[in-house]
XYZ file of C-alpha atoms in Angstrom:
665
model
C 3.047 -23.192 -41.309
C 1.703 -20.456 -39.012
C -0.760 -17.834 -40.226
C 0.411 -14.213 -40.052
C -0.999 -10.767 -40.277
C 0.745 -8.598 -42.876
C 3.664 -7.034 -40.980
C 5.738 -3.930 -41.306
C 9.388 -3.882 -40.244
C 10.250 -3.379 -36.585
C 11.292 0.198 -37.226
C 7.637 0.767 -38.022
C 7.163 1.204 -34.264
C 8.195 4.799 -34.758
C 5.592 5.210 -37.456
C 2.415 3.292 -36.954
C 2.589 -0.490 -37.228
C 0.888 -1.009 -33.846
C -1.952 1.192 -35.059
C -2.172 -0.749 -38.328
C -2.139 -4.007 -36.403
C -5.057 -2.660 -34.382
C -6.972 -1.823 -37.529
C -6.342 -5.308 -38.864
C -7.708 -6.787 -35.660
C -10.737 -4.541 -35.833
C -11.302 -5.766 -39.390
C -12.137 -9.168 -37.913
C -14.724 -7.834 -35.514
C -17.794 -7.989 -37.708
C -20.925 -9.604 -36.322
C -19.981 -12.928 -37.790
C -16.530 -12.696 -36.191
C -15.115 -14.001 -39.427
C -11.306 -13.967 -39.738
C -9.428 -12.025 -42.430
C -9.428 -14.822 -44.967
C -7.655 -12.668 -47.539
C -4.627 -12.409 -45.283
C -4.210 -16.139 -44.708
C -1.034 -17.755 -45.918
C -1.694 -21.405 -45.057
C -4.381 -23.924 -44.257
C -3.643 -23.938 -40.526
C -7.026 -23.653 -38.797
C -7.965 -20.452 -37.056
C -8.624 -20.517 -33.335
C -12.248 -20.998 -32.190
C -12.227 -17.460 -30.795
C -12.714 -16.104 -34.296
C -15.928 -18.069 -34.942
C -19.308 -18.537 -33.270
C -19.299 -21.466 -30.868
C -20.922 -24.641 -32.150
C -22.201 -25.596 -28.688
C -24.255 -23.749 -26.046
C -22.477 -21.873 -23.253
C -23.360 -22.885 -19.705
C -25.536 -20.381 -17.890
C -23.520 -17.940 -15.759
C -23.738 -18.955 -12.120
C -24.513 -22.585 -12.921
C -20.859 -23.530 -12.413
C -17.933 -22.487 -10.262
C -14.369 -21.528 -11.110
C -11.480 -23.013 -9.162
C -8.970 -20.895 -7.253
C -5.704 -21.389 -9.166
C -3.524 -19.364 -6.821
C -2.462 -15.752 -6.265
C -1.956 -13.240 -9.052
C 1.600 -11.889 -9.016
C 2.435 -8.208 -8.786
C 4.881 -6.089 -10.790
C 5.670 -2.472 -11.515
C 4.361 -1.452 -14.941
C 4.092 1.629 -17.137
C 0.742 2.919 -18.353
C 0.492 4.124 -21.946
C 0.619 7.641 -20.433
C 4.054 6.860 -18.968
C 2.767 6.724 -15.381
C 4.184 4.013 -13.137
C 1.664 1.741 -11.446
C 1.686 -1.645 -9.773
C -0.231 -4.496 -11.334
C -2.049 -5.146 -8.067
C -3.218 -1.526 -7.924
C -4.959 -2.084 -11.251
C -6.484 -5.383 -10.151
C -7.998 -4.428 -6.802
C -11.795 -4.266 -6.589
C -12.271 -5.386 -10.214
C -12.593 -8.627 -12.143
C -9.465 -8.425 -14.306
C -8.571 -10.060 -17.608
C -4.852 -10.041 -18.459
C -3.324 -10.710 -21.858
C 0.403 -10.661 -22.668
C 1.242 -9.453 -26.174
C 3.800 -7.570 -28.244
C 2.607 -4.806 -30.502
C 4.005 -6.009 -33.832
C 2.902 -9.612 -33.368
C 1.691 -11.138 -36.624
C 0.666 -14.591 -35.386
C -3.059 -14.632 -36.015
C -3.715 -17.188 -33.272
C -1.526 -15.232 -30.875
C -1.666 -11.579 -29.823
C -4.314 -10.515 -32.384
C -6.574 -13.302 -31.121
C -6.277 -12.102 -27.523
C -6.978 -8.476 -28.432
C -9.890 -9.467 -30.668
C -11.490 -11.649 -27.982
C -11.099 -8.976 -25.292
C -12.663 -6.377 -27.572
C -15.648 -8.599 -28.347
C -16.023 -9.580 -24.694
C -16.511 -5.920 -23.840
C -19.104 -5.686 -26.580
C -20.951 -8.727 -25.183
C -20.957 -7.305 -21.642
C -22.554 -4.035 -22.757
C -25.849 -5.853 -22.337
C -25.020 -6.101 -18.607
C -23.931 -2.573 -17.542
C -23.567 -3.430 -13.832
C -21.250 -6.309 -14.707
C -19.272 -4.243 -17.210
C -18.600 -1.624 -14.527
C -16.815 -4.272 -12.445
C -14.475 -5.505 -15.204
C -11.040 -4.245 -16.232
C -8.918 -5.432 -19.158
C -5.115 -5.295 -19.058
C -3.036 -5.777 -22.190
C 0.622 -6.005 -21.190
C 3.557 -6.012 -23.591
C 6.423 -8.410 -22.948
C 8.673 -6.505 -25.392
C 9.556 -3.292 -23.496
C 12.607 -2.527 -25.646
C 10.279 -1.766 -28.557
C 6.859 -1.335 -26.965
C 7.320 1.976 -25.191
C 4.346 3.716 -23.566
C 3.904 5.772 -26.772
C 3.833 2.610 -28.871
C 1.254 1.053 -26.557
C -0.833 4.237 -26.736
C -0.890 3.923 -30.543
C -1.712 0.220 -30.296
C -4.593 1.044 -27.936
C -6.106 3.789 -30.064
C -8.548 1.682 -32.129
C -9.908 -0.029 -28.999
C -10.308 2.914 -26.623
C -12.487 5.322 -28.608
C -15.442 4.567 -26.326
C -13.215 4.897 -23.246
C -13.568 1.330 -21.927
C -11.798 0.266 -18.745
C -8.945 -1.199 -20.770
C -5.337 -0.430 -19.911
C -2.455 -0.970 -22.336
C 0.807 -1.320 -20.444
C 4.450 -2.103 -20.837
C 7.258 -2.795 -18.391
C 10.123 -0.569 -17.227
C 12.773 -3.196 -18.020
C 13.391 -6.569 -19.610
C 14.198 -8.063 -16.196
C 10.866 -7.031 -14.713
C 9.125 -8.629 -17.700
C 11.093 -11.837 -17.245
C 10.102 -12.080 -13.579
C 6.463 -11.290 -14.325
C 6.207 -13.845 -17.119
C 7.833 -16.467 -14.908
C 5.269 -15.777 -12.187
C 2.447 -16.320 -14.686
C 4.211 -19.291 -16.329
C 4.328 -17.523 -19.668
C 7.354 -18.363 -21.831
C 8.686 -16.352 -24.768
C 11.533 -16.980 -27.211
C 12.871 -14.387 -29.688
C 12.930 -15.950 -33.162
C 16.113 -16.053 -35.288
C 16.686 -16.852 -38.949
C 19.025 -19.454 -40.431
C 21.932 -17.067 -39.982
C 21.177 -16.706 -36.297
C 19.944 -13.109 -36.577
C 16.856 -11.893 -34.771
C 13.799 -11.637 -37.010
C 11.868 -9.292 -34.750
C 9.236 -11.931 -34.030
C 8.749 -13.517 -30.622
C 7.532 -17.082 -30.280
C 5.088 -17.598 -27.414
C 2.089 -19.659 -26.398
C -0.862 -17.351 -25.852
C -2.400 -17.272 -22.381
C -5.194 -15.010 -21.175
C -5.711 -14.922 -17.417
C -8.880 -14.208 -15.441
C -8.314 -12.758 -11.948
C -10.988 -12.058 -9.334
C -11.222 -8.987 -7.100
C -9.298 -10.764 -4.345
C -6.239 -11.066 -6.621
C -6.764 -14.800 -7.170
C -6.387 -16.455 -10.576
C -9.659 -18.138 -11.546
C -9.054 -19.315 -15.117
C -6.331 -19.475 -17.771
C -7.298 -19.562 -21.446
C -5.216 -21.021 -24.262
C -6.092 -20.350 -27.950
C -8.216 -23.491 -28.100
C -10.629 -22.267 -25.375
C -10.342 -18.491 -25.643
C -13.692 -17.176 -26.823
C -15.644 -14.023 -25.922
C -18.788 -15.997 -25.040
C -16.893 -18.270 -22.631
C -14.943 -15.387 -21.111
C -18.084 -13.299 -20.617
C -19.849 -16.251 -18.955
C -16.934 -16.783 -16.565
C -16.859 -13.075 -15.668
C -20.596 -13.033 -14.986
C -20.237 -16.177 -12.865
C -17.651 -14.462 -10.646
C -19.847 -11.384 -10.323
C -22.884 -13.481 -9.414
C -20.887 -15.418 -6.820
C -19.748 -12.163 -5.233
C -23.275 -10.750 -5.235
C -24.377 -13.712 -3.143
C -21.899 -12.778 -0.400
C -22.967 -9.693 1.608
C -20.112 -7.328 2.302
C -17.859 -8.629 -0.444
C -15.686 -5.713 -1.644
C -16.516 -6.383 -5.281
C -20.199 -5.629 -4.673
C -20.590 -1.894 -5.122
C -22.983 -0.612 -2.471
C -23.287 2.849 -0.945
C -21.169 3.256 2.179
C -22.568 6.100 4.272
C -20.013 5.688 7.061
C -16.313 6.548 6.693
C -13.752 3.725 6.571
C -12.370 2.911 9.992
C -8.764 2.285 8.965
C -8.155 4.767 6.144
C -7.962 8.539 5.772
C -11.271 10.361 5.896
C -10.297 11.871 2.546
C -9.247 8.516 1.162
C -7.069 8.898 -1.925
C -6.480 5.216 -2.624
C -5.708 4.812 -6.351
C -5.561 8.617 -6.705
C -2.874 8.124 -9.349
C -5.474 6.791 -11.785
C -7.570 8.905 -14.110
C -10.772 7.055 -13.109
C -10.342 7.920 -9.408
C -13.577 8.742 -7.598
C -13.507 10.581 -4.293
C -14.344 8.631 -1.152
C -14.020 11.509 1.305
C -15.926 11.443 4.578
C -16.735 14.562 6.578
C -15.369 15.029 10.076
C -18.940 15.017 11.383
C -19.299 11.408 10.216
C -16.597 10.266 12.635
C -18.761 8.818 15.366
C -17.334 6.428 17.910
C -17.874 5.036 21.371
C -15.615 5.170 24.413
C -13.922 1.832 25.101
C -12.373 0.126 28.105
C -8.842 0.742 26.841
C -7.119 -1.133 29.638
C -9.294 -4.193 29.053
C -8.818 -3.939 25.288
C -5.071 -3.909 25.788
C -5.210 -7.223 27.616
C -7.346 -8.747 24.846
C -4.945 -7.556 22.138
C -1.672 -8.569 23.770
C -1.129 -12.014 22.190
C 2.385 -12.082 20.745
C 3.571 -8.899 22.455
C 6.199 -8.585 25.186
C 5.050 -7.427 28.616
C 4.537 -3.739 29.302
C 7.934 -2.684 30.747
C 6.320 0.195 32.701
C 3.575 -1.820 34.387
C 5.242 -2.300 37.778
C 6.610 1.233 37.978
C 3.477 2.997 36.708
C 0.387 0.723 36.748
C -2.335 1.771 34.342
C -5.367 3.422 35.980
C -8.602 4.498 34.367
C -8.254 8.050 35.677
C -4.755 8.538 34.245
C -5.588 6.897 30.902
C -8.729 9.021 30.457
C -6.806 12.190 31.299
C -4.013 11.263 28.879
C -6.559 10.602 26.154
C -8.041 14.071 26.650
C -4.592 15.690 26.460
C -3.702 13.726 23.321
C -6.618 15.164 21.315
C -6.532 18.725 22.732
C -5.506 21.320 20.115
C -5.225 24.047 22.732
C -1.924 22.581 23.910
C -0.055 23.971 20.892
C 1.328 27.498 20.574
C -1.613 28.845 18.568
C -4.325 26.476 19.782
C -4.692 24.627 16.456
C -2.596 21.469 16.765
C -2.901 18.274 18.794
C -0.857 15.075 19.045
C -3.559 13.326 16.986
C -2.955 15.541 13.966
C 0.290 13.696 13.213
C -0.716 10.414 14.868
C -4.140 9.978 13.262
C -6.081 7.078 14.805
C -7.750 5.786 11.613
C -4.413 5.940 9.806
C -2.566 3.563 12.118
C -1.803 6.393 14.596
C 0.518 7.905 11.993
C -0.289 9.816 8.786
C -0.839 7.879 5.566
C -1.078 11.109 3.571
C 2.292 12.716 4.303
C 5.830 11.477 3.673
C 7.118 13.715 6.451
C 5.068 15.335 9.186
C 3.807 18.923 9.115
C 3.565 20.979 12.293
C 1.801 24.230 13.227
C 1.377 26.788 10.463
C 2.537 24.222 7.913
C 6.086 24.037 9.287
C 8.195 21.195 7.930
C 9.161 18.284 10.160
C 12.106 16.341 8.768
C 10.811 12.839 9.366
C 7.829 10.575 8.916
C 5.518 10.392 11.925
C 6.068 6.953 13.522
C 3.045 4.894 14.493
C 2.131 4.925 18.184
C 0.631 1.430 18.096
C 2.562 -0.713 20.627
C 4.864 2.225 21.384
C 4.586 1.370 25.080
C 6.673 -1.761 24.456
C 9.683 0.128 23.056
C 12.927 0.992 24.837
C 13.865 3.950 22.616
C 11.736 6.643 21.011
C 11.967 8.819 17.910
C 13.731 7.635 14.755
C 17.093 8.600 16.274
C 16.358 7.081 19.703
C 16.991 10.292 21.622
C 14.552 9.475 24.451
C 14.384 6.307 26.532
C 11.217 7.013 28.533
C 7.745 7.491 27.115
C 6.930 10.108 29.789
C 9.813 12.251 28.553
C 9.185 11.614 24.862
C 5.836 13.415 24.862
C 7.515 16.732 25.638
C 9.581 16.682 22.456
C 6.619 17.511 20.151
C 5.165 19.975 22.685
C 8.311 22.125 22.595
C 9.605 21.629 19.046
C 9.112 24.920 17.123
C 8.129 23.030 13.958
C 5.660 20.705 15.706
C 3.387 22.101 18.451
C 5.606 25.135 18.920
C 5.317 25.889 22.645
C 8.213 28.083 23.827
C 8.423 26.570 27.326
C 7.123 23.817 29.598
C 5.511 26.407 31.821
C 3.299 27.715 29.055
C 1.747 24.277 28.495
C 1.153 23.813 32.216
C -0.391 27.282 32.492
C -2.828 26.583 29.627
C -4.039 23.429 31.358
C -4.429 25.159 34.728
C -6.599 27.859 33.142
C -8.841 25.393 31.269
C -12.039 24.834 33.262
C -12.632 21.378 31.769
C -9.390 20.097 33.346
C -10.488 21.221 36.829
C -9.829 18.440 39.374
C -8.869 15.856 36.703
C -5.179 15.867 37.678
C -6.035 15.811 41.376
C -8.293 12.801 40.828
C -5.677 10.947 38.773
C -2.472 11.909 40.627
C -3.441 13.601 43.858
C -1.775 16.812 42.646
C -2.099 19.368 39.867
C -0.631 19.512 36.364
C 3.152 19.454 36.119
C 5.782 18.279 33.681
C 5.728 14.856 35.371
C 1.955 14.371 35.611
C 1.284 15.593 32.058
C 3.998 13.290 30.733
C 2.761 10.281 32.687
C -0.895 10.820 31.732
C -0.040 10.950 28.015
C 2.270 7.958 28.382
C -0.480 5.956 30.079
C -2.873 6.615 27.193
C -0.223 5.701 24.611
C 0.516 2.486 26.500
C -3.105 1.401 25.942
C -2.632 1.571 22.157
C -1.885 -2.142 22.211
C -2.299 -3.956 18.916
C -1.195 -7.586 18.931
C -3.407 -10.649 18.436
C -3.038 -10.509 14.657
C -3.701 -13.476 12.351
C 0.044 -14.170 12.540
C -0.083 -14.224 16.369
C -3.086 -16.528 16.368
C -1.237 -18.886 14.005
C 2.288 -18.717 15.455
C 1.664 -18.193 19.173
C -1.954 -19.353 19.431
C -1.620 -22.571 17.436
C -4.586 -21.833 15.140
C -3.534 -23.573 11.939
C -6.142 -21.861 9.752
C -5.537 -18.317 11.042
C -2.848 -17.551 8.454
C -3.351 -17.805 4.696
C -1.166 -20.092 2.612
C 0.468 -17.102 0.911
C 1.262 -15.476 4.259
C 2.772 -18.731 5.551
C 5.054 -18.835 2.504
C 5.931 -15.224 3.230
C 6.839 -16.139 6.815
C 9.256 -18.789 5.543
C 10.877 -16.166 3.315
C 10.853 -13.568 6.114
C 12.759 -15.832 8.487
C 14.878 -17.475 5.793
C 15.929 -16.397 2.320
C 14.925 -12.728 2.692
C 16.673 -12.431 6.109
C 14.136 -9.878 7.361
C 14.076 -11.369 10.861
C 17.733 -10.485 11.417
C 16.515 -6.993 12.367
C 12.755 -7.558 12.712
C 13.151 -10.298 15.274
C 10.653 -13.000 16.225
C 11.172 -14.939 19.470
C 9.530 -18.143 20.642
C 7.039 -16.469 22.966
C 6.801 -12.910 21.663
C 7.553 -10.763 18.633
C 7.811 -6.991 18.581
C 9.393 -7.442 15.137
C 12.207 -5.008 15.854
C 15.648 -5.453 17.370
C 15.288 -1.875 18.706
C 18.740 -1.142 17.287
C 19.933 1.386 14.708
C 20.895 0.635 11.116
C 22.110 2.458 8.011
C 20.113 1.386 4.940
C 21.473 4.132 2.702
C 18.305 6.199 2.460
C 19.594 8.844 4.870
C 22.929 8.867 3.063
C 21.247 9.481 -0.291
C 19.188 12.347 1.136
C 22.225 14.048 2.604
C 24.716 13.468 -0.197
C 22.414 14.189 -3.121
C 21.724 11.695 -5.828
C 18.195 12.939 -6.395
C 16.805 12.674 -9.891
C 17.260 15.802 -12.004
C 13.547 15.850 -12.729
C 10.699 14.807 -10.453
C 7.276 13.533 -11.458
C 4.553 15.571 -9.750
C 0.892 14.657 -9.716
C -1.485 17.550 -10.429
C -4.803 15.696 -10.416
C -6.068 12.121 -10.714
C -4.224 10.587 -13.646
C -2.505 13.910 -14.491
C 1.249 14.171 -14.023
C 4.025 16.502 -15.036
C 7.789 16.633 -14.569
C 9.541 19.484 -12.794
C 13.259 20.154 -12.570
C 14.886 20.621 -9.185
C 15.422 24.358 -9.753
C 11.684 24.907 -10.147
C 10.898 22.814 -7.081
C 13.532 24.636 -5.000
C 12.056 28.009 -5.973
C 8.814 27.219 -4.133
C 10.168 24.963 -1.384
C 11.903 25.286 1.924
C 15.484 24.084 1.829
C 15.565 20.463 2.891
C 17.101 20.274 6.386
C 20.070 18.013 6.968
C 19.417 14.718 8.732
C 22.303 12.604 10.026
C 20.186 10.211 12.063
C 21.572 8.681 15.257
C 24.824 10.650 14.841
C 22.998 13.819 15.933
C 22.472 12.212 19.351
C 25.751 10.350 19.909
C 28.183 12.433 17.783
C 29.772 9.101 16.893
C 30.734 9.124 13.174
C 29.807 5.435 12.953
C 26.196 6.401 13.690
C 25.759 8.637 10.657
C 22.480 7.904 8.828
C 21.483 5.177 11.256
C 17.830 5.038 12.321
C 15.873 2.890 14.743
C 14.457 -0.337 13.343
C 10.682 0.139 13.316
C 8.389 -2.627 14.497
C 6.414 -4.233 11.695
C 3.193 -4.859 13.546
C 0.251 -3.214 11.762
C 2.663 -2.125 9.028
C -0.048 -2.430 6.367
C -1.801 0.522 8.069
C 1.206 2.822 8.370
C 2.379 3.760 4.864
C 4.465 5.564 3.683
C 7.607 3.863 4.943
C 11.182 4.588 6.082
C 12.204 7.519 8.289
C 11.544 9.979 5.467
C 8.406 8.361 4.039
C 10.138 7.825 0.701
C 8.690 4.358 -0.035
C 4.960 4.272 -0.618
C 4.012 0.588 -0.586
C 5.055 -2.629 1.117
C 6.105 -3.997 -2.258
C 8.456 -1.027 -2.762
C 10.005 -1.681 0.651
C 10.520 -5.372 -0.109
C 12.129 -4.580 -3.457
C 14.350 -1.916 -1.855
C 15.781 -4.435 0.594
C 16.055 -7.090 -2.104
C 18.408 -4.686 -3.901
C 20.549 -4.555 -0.770
C 19.786 -0.968 0.211
C 21.791 1.981 -1.112
C 25.593 1.524 -1.156
C 27.490 3.907 1.118
C 30.511 3.662 3.459
C 28.352 2.922 6.516
C 25.849 0.557 4.935
C 24.723 -2.096 7.396
C 26.671 -5.290 6.592
C 23.528 -7.423 6.922
C 22.076 -5.840 3.784
C 22.915 -7.956 0.738
C 21.158 -8.131 -2.652
C 18.900 -11.138 -3.120
C 16.737 -12.258 -6.019
C 13.011 -12.365 -5.292
C 10.398 -13.416 -7.829
C 7.146 -11.432 -8.070
C 5.371 -14.267 -6.286
C 7.910 -14.145 -3.442
C 7.375 -10.380 -3.160
C 3.632 -11.047 -3.055
C 4.077 -13.691 -0.348
C 6.218 -11.420 1.811
C 3.647 -8.652 1.473
C 0.896 -11.118 2.426
C 2.833 -12.023 5.577
C 3.336 -8.349 6.483
C -0.387 -7.715 6.036
C -1.108 -10.621 8.396
C 0.516 -8.588 11.194
C -2.514 -6.267 11.415
C -4.133 -6.526 14.838
C -7.773 -7.370 15.364
C -7.770 -4.708 18.107
C -7.083 -1.597 16.007
C -10.687 -0.787 15.072
C -11.868 -0.504 18.732
C -8.970 1.920 19.370
C -10.206 4.044 16.483
C -13.788 3.856 17.753
C -12.596 5.127 21.119
C -10.551 7.925 19.554
C -13.545 9.111 17.552
C -15.492 9.497 20.797
C -12.970 12.048 22.077
C -13.930 15.767 21.720
C -11.500 16.511 18.872
C -11.396 20.095 17.673
C -13.895 21.481 20.213
C -12.144 22.887 23.286
C -15.470 23.439 25.078
C -16.728 19.898 24.646
C -16.577 17.404 27.508
C -16.756 13.727 26.646
C -18.960 11.388 28.739
C -15.872 9.773 30.250
C -14.641 13.190 31.453
C -17.993 13.879 33.062
C -18.086 10.501 34.794
C -14.539 10.982 36.061
C -15.375 14.310 37.678
C -18.372 12.803 39.478
C -16.427 9.948 40.992
C -13.503 9.653 43.294
C -10.679 7.556 41.951
C -10.650 4.132 43.540
C -7.162 3.293 42.298
């Protein structure tokens, strides 16, 4: 017969049974770790985790832990009610996961896990640097009863000292089922002789240790779950990381800003323990690069430049285009450049805005597309309204909600009057600034933003078998098979732009235009602080959302309503948020959106069909998408940071050299 804690009925969730269960667990946490003998109902032995070990623990670092595979992801609910992905909680920390349900009375089950985790924290207090790198996650697999409020009550006895311990539940029974399957955790609701549910859930306890690279390193059953063993394993992982310079789990000061993230990096800003990682503009130091040569080095896997024969790249034109791209004077009020929407360190888009913002804070309807590999496209803008890169650049110059210039002539006149542009157009083109030469110079610079030669390219086109991780290879099989992603994000035998360059209706534009928004919207006020606002309140302080009919606005063909150009997926891990309106924040959200088959509407693309993806399959697809990040992006950022951004009087070294030489092209 199993041993049980005294239990209250399930309706006690509304009162305080999780809290009482917590107190009962705490009652076992004396120095001797002795179990609550008075509550025992049989002679079944208690798990070793309740008693001191009768053998010595191996010294931390004297052994290694095997890699047991990737840790799956899932969307969860914090005890505050905030939504968060499991991976977001696991990054940059050694994580211990336990699956429980709040009213569990099986002494060798959930109470054991919670007791061991609590005492592990106590043991690690002797090692403050190690403790700072550890996070505990207690996740309920009974979301119908264990609401965020219930989990908050369950957590109360264990969080008085504010440890890094999160108590979570799931948004639905289905998400729990998928998550448990990914972690090979089985549960069975118990029934009595009459076939009625008793409120208890039969399960085999598993506690999972995950490293800071999201890899499972140990799984503990009741027979081996003990705070001394768990603490030794955690310290072993920390020591192994400390021996590897540059490992992300080793917390060292970083005086330089990250090269591929916002300067004011708000990663994990949704969490209450967020710490700012902002970097001042003055810290952005770079070095001018040979952009044409870099483009050749980063071209593996990309199609040929379609403009090369018609408009060969020259150093003079590229350098001039680069100067124009970062020049704020070319906007109506002299405050806005191309680079303020297409930010180099953010994948030449903006990771911080769902939709772009123009001069004076004016709203732009759509997300700023990345300019990486834009020179390989046949159509530009989300609605495909331009078919030449030289023409495309004038759209933002003249749009009243972007750079705001009233006429082409005004832009040309500004450049003619600027002393630092003197002779640059003559050197590059043999004539002065005009609509054609300005457009071609900017297009030439954008054509050098080449970013192929990713791990995927090295594996698929370069034949390097070890270039792609096992998870990413599984994701590739899904991408080209079950998930059907490659129907639109095409991959050919010799090249892969990962877009069919066509237009599709996924339903997102339809939903925006036809309504269907939630009546209340969660708004973040500060790290870990959220509130809900109704649409009336939001509308009272917001500009009316402009209509957006997609490709229809260009063709006037009703069949093109809410169709948008298929974006390329190269470097997609750098270019969040996603979709034409920036409505999906993570790659996992995008994968799950398409797995649901998009949003039903009369013009929904027929290729979109619901499919069932496990959390591990979602993880694998995301791993494949992350493998599409080019090795050549960082040098492009280094070059961009060498440009005289924000200082109209500054002249970069490349400008000075260009003026002193006569173009040899």
